[in-house]
JSON list of C-alpha atoms in Angstrom, two decimals:
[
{"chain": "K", "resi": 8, "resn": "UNK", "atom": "CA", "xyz": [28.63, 135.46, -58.70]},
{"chain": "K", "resi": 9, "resn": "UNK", "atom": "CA", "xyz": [28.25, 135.64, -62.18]},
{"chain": "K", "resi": 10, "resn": "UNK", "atom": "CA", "xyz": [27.19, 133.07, -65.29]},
{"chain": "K", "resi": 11, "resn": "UNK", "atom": "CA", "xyz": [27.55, 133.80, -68.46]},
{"chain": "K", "resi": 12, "resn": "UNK", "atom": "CA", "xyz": [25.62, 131.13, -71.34]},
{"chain": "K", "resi": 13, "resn": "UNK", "atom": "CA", "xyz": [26.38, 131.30, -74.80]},
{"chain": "K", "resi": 14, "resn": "UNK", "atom": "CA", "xyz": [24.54, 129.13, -77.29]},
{"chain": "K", "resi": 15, "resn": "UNK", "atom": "CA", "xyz": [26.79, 128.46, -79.69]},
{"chain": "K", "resi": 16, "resn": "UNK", "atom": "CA", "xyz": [25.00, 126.94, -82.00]},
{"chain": "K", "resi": 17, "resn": "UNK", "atom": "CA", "xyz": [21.83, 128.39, -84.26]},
{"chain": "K", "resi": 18, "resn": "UNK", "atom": "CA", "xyz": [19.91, 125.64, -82.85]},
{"chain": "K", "resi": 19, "resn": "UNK", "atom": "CA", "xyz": [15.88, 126.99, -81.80]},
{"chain": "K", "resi": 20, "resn": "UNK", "atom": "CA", "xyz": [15.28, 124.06, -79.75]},
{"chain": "K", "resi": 21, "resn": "UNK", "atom": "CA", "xyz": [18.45, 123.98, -78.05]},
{"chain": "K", "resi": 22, "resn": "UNK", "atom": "CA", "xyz": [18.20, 127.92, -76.61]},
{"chain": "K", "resi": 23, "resn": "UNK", "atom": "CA", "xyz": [14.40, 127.18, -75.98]},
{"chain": "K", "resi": 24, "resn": "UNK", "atom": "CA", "xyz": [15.94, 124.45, -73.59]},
{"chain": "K", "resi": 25, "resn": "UNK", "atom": "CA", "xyz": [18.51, 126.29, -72.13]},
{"chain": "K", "resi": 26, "resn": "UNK", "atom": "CA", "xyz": [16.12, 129.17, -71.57]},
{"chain": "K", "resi": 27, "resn": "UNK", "atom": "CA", "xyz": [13.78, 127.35, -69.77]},
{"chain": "K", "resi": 28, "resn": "UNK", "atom": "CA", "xyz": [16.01, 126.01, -67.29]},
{"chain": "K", "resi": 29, "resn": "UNK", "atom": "CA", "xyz": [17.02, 129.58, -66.74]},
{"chain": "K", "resi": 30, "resn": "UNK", "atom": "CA", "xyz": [13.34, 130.37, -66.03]},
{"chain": "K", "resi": 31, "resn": "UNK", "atom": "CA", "xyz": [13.30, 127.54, -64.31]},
{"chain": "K", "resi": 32, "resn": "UNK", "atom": "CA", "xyz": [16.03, 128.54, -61.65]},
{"chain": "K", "resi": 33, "resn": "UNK", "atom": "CA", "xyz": [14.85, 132.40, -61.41]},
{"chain": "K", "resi": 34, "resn": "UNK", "atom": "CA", "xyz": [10.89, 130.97, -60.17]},
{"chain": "K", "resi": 35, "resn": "UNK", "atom": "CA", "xyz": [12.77, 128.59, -57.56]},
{"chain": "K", "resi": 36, "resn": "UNK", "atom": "CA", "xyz": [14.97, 131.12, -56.62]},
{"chain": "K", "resi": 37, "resn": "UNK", "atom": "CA", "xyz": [13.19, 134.58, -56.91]},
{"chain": "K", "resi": 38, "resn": "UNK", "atom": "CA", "xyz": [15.01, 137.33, -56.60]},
{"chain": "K", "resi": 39, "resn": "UNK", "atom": "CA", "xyz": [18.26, 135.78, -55.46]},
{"chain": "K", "resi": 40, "resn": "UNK", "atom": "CA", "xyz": [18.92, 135.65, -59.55]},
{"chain": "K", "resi": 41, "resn": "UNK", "atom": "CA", "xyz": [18.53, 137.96, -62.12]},
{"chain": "K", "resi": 42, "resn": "UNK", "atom": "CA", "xyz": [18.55, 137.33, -66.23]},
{"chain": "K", "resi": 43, "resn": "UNK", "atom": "CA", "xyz": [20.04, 139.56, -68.12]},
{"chain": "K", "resi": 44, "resn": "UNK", "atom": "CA", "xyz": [19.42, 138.79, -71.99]},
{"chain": "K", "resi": 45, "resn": "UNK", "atom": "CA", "xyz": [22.39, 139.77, -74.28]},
{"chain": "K", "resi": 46, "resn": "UNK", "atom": "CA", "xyz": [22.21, 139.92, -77.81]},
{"chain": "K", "resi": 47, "resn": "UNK", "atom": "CA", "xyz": [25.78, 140.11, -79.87]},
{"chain": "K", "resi": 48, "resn": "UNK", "atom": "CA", "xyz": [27.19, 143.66, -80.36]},
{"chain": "K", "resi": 49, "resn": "UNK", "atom": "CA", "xyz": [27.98, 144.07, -84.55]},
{"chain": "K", "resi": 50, "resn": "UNK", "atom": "CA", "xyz": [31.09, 145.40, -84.21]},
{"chain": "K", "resi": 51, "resn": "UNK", "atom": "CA", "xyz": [33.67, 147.17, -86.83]},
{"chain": "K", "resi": 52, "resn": "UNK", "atom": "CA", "xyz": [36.69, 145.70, -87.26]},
{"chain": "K", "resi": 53, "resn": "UNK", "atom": "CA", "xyz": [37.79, 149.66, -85.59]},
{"chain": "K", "resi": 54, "resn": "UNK", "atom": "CA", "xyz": [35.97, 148.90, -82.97]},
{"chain": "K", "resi": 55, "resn": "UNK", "atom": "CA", "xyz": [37.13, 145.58, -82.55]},
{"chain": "K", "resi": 56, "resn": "UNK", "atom": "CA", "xyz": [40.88, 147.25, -82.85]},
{"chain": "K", "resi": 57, "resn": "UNK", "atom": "CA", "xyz": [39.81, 149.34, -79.93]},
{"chain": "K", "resi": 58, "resn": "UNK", "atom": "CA", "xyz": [38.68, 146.92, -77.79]},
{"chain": "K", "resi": 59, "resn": "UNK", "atom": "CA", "xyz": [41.81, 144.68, -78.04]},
{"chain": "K", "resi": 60, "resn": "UNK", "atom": "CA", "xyz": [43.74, 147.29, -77.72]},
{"chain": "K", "resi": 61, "resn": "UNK", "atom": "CA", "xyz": [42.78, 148.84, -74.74]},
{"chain": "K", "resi": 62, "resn": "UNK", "atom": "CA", "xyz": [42.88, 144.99, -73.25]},
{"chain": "K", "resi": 63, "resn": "UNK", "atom": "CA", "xyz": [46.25, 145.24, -74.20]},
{"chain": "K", "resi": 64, "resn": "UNK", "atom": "CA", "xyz": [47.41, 148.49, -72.68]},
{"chain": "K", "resi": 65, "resn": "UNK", "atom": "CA", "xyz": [45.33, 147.61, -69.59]},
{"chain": "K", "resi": 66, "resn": "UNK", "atom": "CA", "xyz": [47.62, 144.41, -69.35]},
{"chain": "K", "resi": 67, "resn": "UNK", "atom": "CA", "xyz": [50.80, 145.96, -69.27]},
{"chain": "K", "resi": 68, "resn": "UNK", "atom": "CA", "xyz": [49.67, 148.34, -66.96]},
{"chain": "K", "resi": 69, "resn": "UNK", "atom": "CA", "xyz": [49.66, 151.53, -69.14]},
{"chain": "K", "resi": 70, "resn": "UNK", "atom": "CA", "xyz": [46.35, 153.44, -68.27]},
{"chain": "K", "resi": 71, "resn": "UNK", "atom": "CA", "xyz": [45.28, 153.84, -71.88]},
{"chain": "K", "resi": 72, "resn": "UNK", "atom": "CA", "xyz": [44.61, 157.15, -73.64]},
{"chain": "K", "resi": 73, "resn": "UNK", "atom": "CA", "xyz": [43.27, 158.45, -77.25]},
{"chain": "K", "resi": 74, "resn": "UNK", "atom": "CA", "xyz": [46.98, 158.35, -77.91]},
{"chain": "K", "resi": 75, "resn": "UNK", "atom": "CA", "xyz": [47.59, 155.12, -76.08]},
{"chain": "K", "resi": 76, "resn": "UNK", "atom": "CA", "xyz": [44.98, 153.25, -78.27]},
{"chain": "K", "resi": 77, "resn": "UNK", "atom": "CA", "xyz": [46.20, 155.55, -81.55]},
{"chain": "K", "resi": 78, "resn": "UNK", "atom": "CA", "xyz": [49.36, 153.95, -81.27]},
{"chain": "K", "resi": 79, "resn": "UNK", "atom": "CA", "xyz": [48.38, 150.53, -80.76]},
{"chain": "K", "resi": 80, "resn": "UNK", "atom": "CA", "xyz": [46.03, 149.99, -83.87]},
{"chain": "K", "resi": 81, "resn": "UNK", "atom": "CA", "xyz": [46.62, 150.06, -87.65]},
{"chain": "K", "resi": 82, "resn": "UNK", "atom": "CA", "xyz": [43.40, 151.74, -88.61]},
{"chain": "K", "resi": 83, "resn": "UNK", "atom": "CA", "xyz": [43.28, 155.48, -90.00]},
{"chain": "K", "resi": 84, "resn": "UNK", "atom": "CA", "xyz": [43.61, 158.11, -86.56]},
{"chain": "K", "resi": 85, "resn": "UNK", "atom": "CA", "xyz": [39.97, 159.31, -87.72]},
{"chain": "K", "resi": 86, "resn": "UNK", "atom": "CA", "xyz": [38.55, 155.91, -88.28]},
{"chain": "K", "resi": 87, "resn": "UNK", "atom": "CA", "xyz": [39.74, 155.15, -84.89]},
{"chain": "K", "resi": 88, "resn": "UNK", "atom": "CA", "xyz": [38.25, 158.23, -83.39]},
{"chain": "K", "resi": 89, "resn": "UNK", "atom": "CA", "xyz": [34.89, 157.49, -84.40]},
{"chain": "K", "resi": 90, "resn": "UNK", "atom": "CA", "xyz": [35.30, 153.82, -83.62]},
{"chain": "K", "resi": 91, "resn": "UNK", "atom": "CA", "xyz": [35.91, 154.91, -79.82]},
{"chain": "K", "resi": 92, "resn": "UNK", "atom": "CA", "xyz": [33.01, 157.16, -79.93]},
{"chain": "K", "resi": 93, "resn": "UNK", "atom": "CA", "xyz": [30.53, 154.44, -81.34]},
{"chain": "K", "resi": 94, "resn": "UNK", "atom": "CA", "xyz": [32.40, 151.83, -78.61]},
{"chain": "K", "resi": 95, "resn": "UNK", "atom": "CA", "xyz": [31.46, 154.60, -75.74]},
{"chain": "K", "resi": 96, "resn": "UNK", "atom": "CA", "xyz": [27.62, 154.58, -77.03]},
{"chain": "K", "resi": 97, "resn": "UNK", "atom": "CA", "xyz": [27.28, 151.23, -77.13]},
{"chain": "K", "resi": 98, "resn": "UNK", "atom": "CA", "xyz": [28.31, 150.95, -73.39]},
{"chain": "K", "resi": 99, "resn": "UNK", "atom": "CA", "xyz": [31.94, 148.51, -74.20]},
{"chain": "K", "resi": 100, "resn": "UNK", "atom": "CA", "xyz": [34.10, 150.92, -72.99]},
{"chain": "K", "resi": 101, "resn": "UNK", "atom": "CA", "xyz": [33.84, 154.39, -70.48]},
{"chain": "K", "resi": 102, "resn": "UNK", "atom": "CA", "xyz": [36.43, 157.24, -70.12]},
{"chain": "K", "resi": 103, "resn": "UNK", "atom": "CA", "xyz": [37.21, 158.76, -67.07]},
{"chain": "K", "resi": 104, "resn": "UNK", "atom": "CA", "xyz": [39.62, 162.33, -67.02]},
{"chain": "K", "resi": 105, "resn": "UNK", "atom": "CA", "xyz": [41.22, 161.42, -70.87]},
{"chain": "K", "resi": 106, "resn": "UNK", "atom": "CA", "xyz": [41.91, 157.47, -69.43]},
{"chain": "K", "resi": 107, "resn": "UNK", "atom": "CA", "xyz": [39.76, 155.27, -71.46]},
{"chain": "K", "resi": 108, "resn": "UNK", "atom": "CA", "xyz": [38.41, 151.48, -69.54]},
{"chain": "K", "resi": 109, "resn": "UNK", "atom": "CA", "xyz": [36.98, 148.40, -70.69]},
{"chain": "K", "resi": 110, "resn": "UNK", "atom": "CA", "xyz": [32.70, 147.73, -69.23]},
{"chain": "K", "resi": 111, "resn": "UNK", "atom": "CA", "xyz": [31.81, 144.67, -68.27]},
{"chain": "K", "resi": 112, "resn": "UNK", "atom": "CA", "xyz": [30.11, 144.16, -71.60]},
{"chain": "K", "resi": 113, "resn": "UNK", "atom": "CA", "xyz": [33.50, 145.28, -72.90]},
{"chain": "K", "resi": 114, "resn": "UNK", "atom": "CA", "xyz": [34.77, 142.87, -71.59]},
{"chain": "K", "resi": 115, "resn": "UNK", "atom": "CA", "xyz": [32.31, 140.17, -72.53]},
{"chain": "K", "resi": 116, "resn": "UNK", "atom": "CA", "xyz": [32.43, 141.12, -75.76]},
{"chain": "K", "resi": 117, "resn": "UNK", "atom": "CA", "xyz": [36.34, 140.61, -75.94]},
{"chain": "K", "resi": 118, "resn": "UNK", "atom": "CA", "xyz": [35.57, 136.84, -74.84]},
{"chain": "K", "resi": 119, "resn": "UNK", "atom": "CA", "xyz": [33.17, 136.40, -77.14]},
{"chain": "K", "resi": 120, "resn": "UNK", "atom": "CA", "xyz": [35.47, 137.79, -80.27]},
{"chain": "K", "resi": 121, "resn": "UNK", "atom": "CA", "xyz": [38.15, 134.56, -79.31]}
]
């Protein structure tokens, strides 16, 4: 199972709270829980492109490509290409044999963009 917090607001005192009822929960629970702390990615608006695109390929069940994503985006083909390349170091997406997937923090990071 899985939890994901987001403190919307810039408030100090309300993530201190929130945080310590996190650390409250891991020293009840020990090792049964485990914090993961997750700043926000700065993303391009390429690399945002990229992102939703490959969502959308994934949802019409097209297993996306470099041409697959070029053809889905309005951003310049090089622009693109080095948008997918930062995207890959920053651990949002992985490619496997030419196909190109959304990571779990890909995927968190799509949430977080809507």
């Amino acid at each position: 199972m899985s939890i994901e917090v987001k403190v919307k607001k810039k408030d100090e005192e309300l993530f201190k709270e929130v945080a310590r009822s996190v650390r409250a929960a891991v020293s009840k629970y020990g090792e049964d829980v485990e914090v993961r702390e997750r700043k926000p990615i700065k993303l391009s608006s390429e690399e945002k492109e990229v992102l939703l695109a490959l969502k959308s390929l994934e949802g019409r069940g097209i297993r996306p490509d470099v041409f697959g994503i070029l053809s889905n985006v309005t951003a310049e083909p090089n622009r693109i290409a080095v948008a997918v390349q930062e995207c890959k170091k920053k651990g949002l997406i992985k490619e496997e044999s030419g196909v190109f997937q959304l990571t779990e923090a890909g995927e968190s990071e799509l949430r977080s963009l809507k």
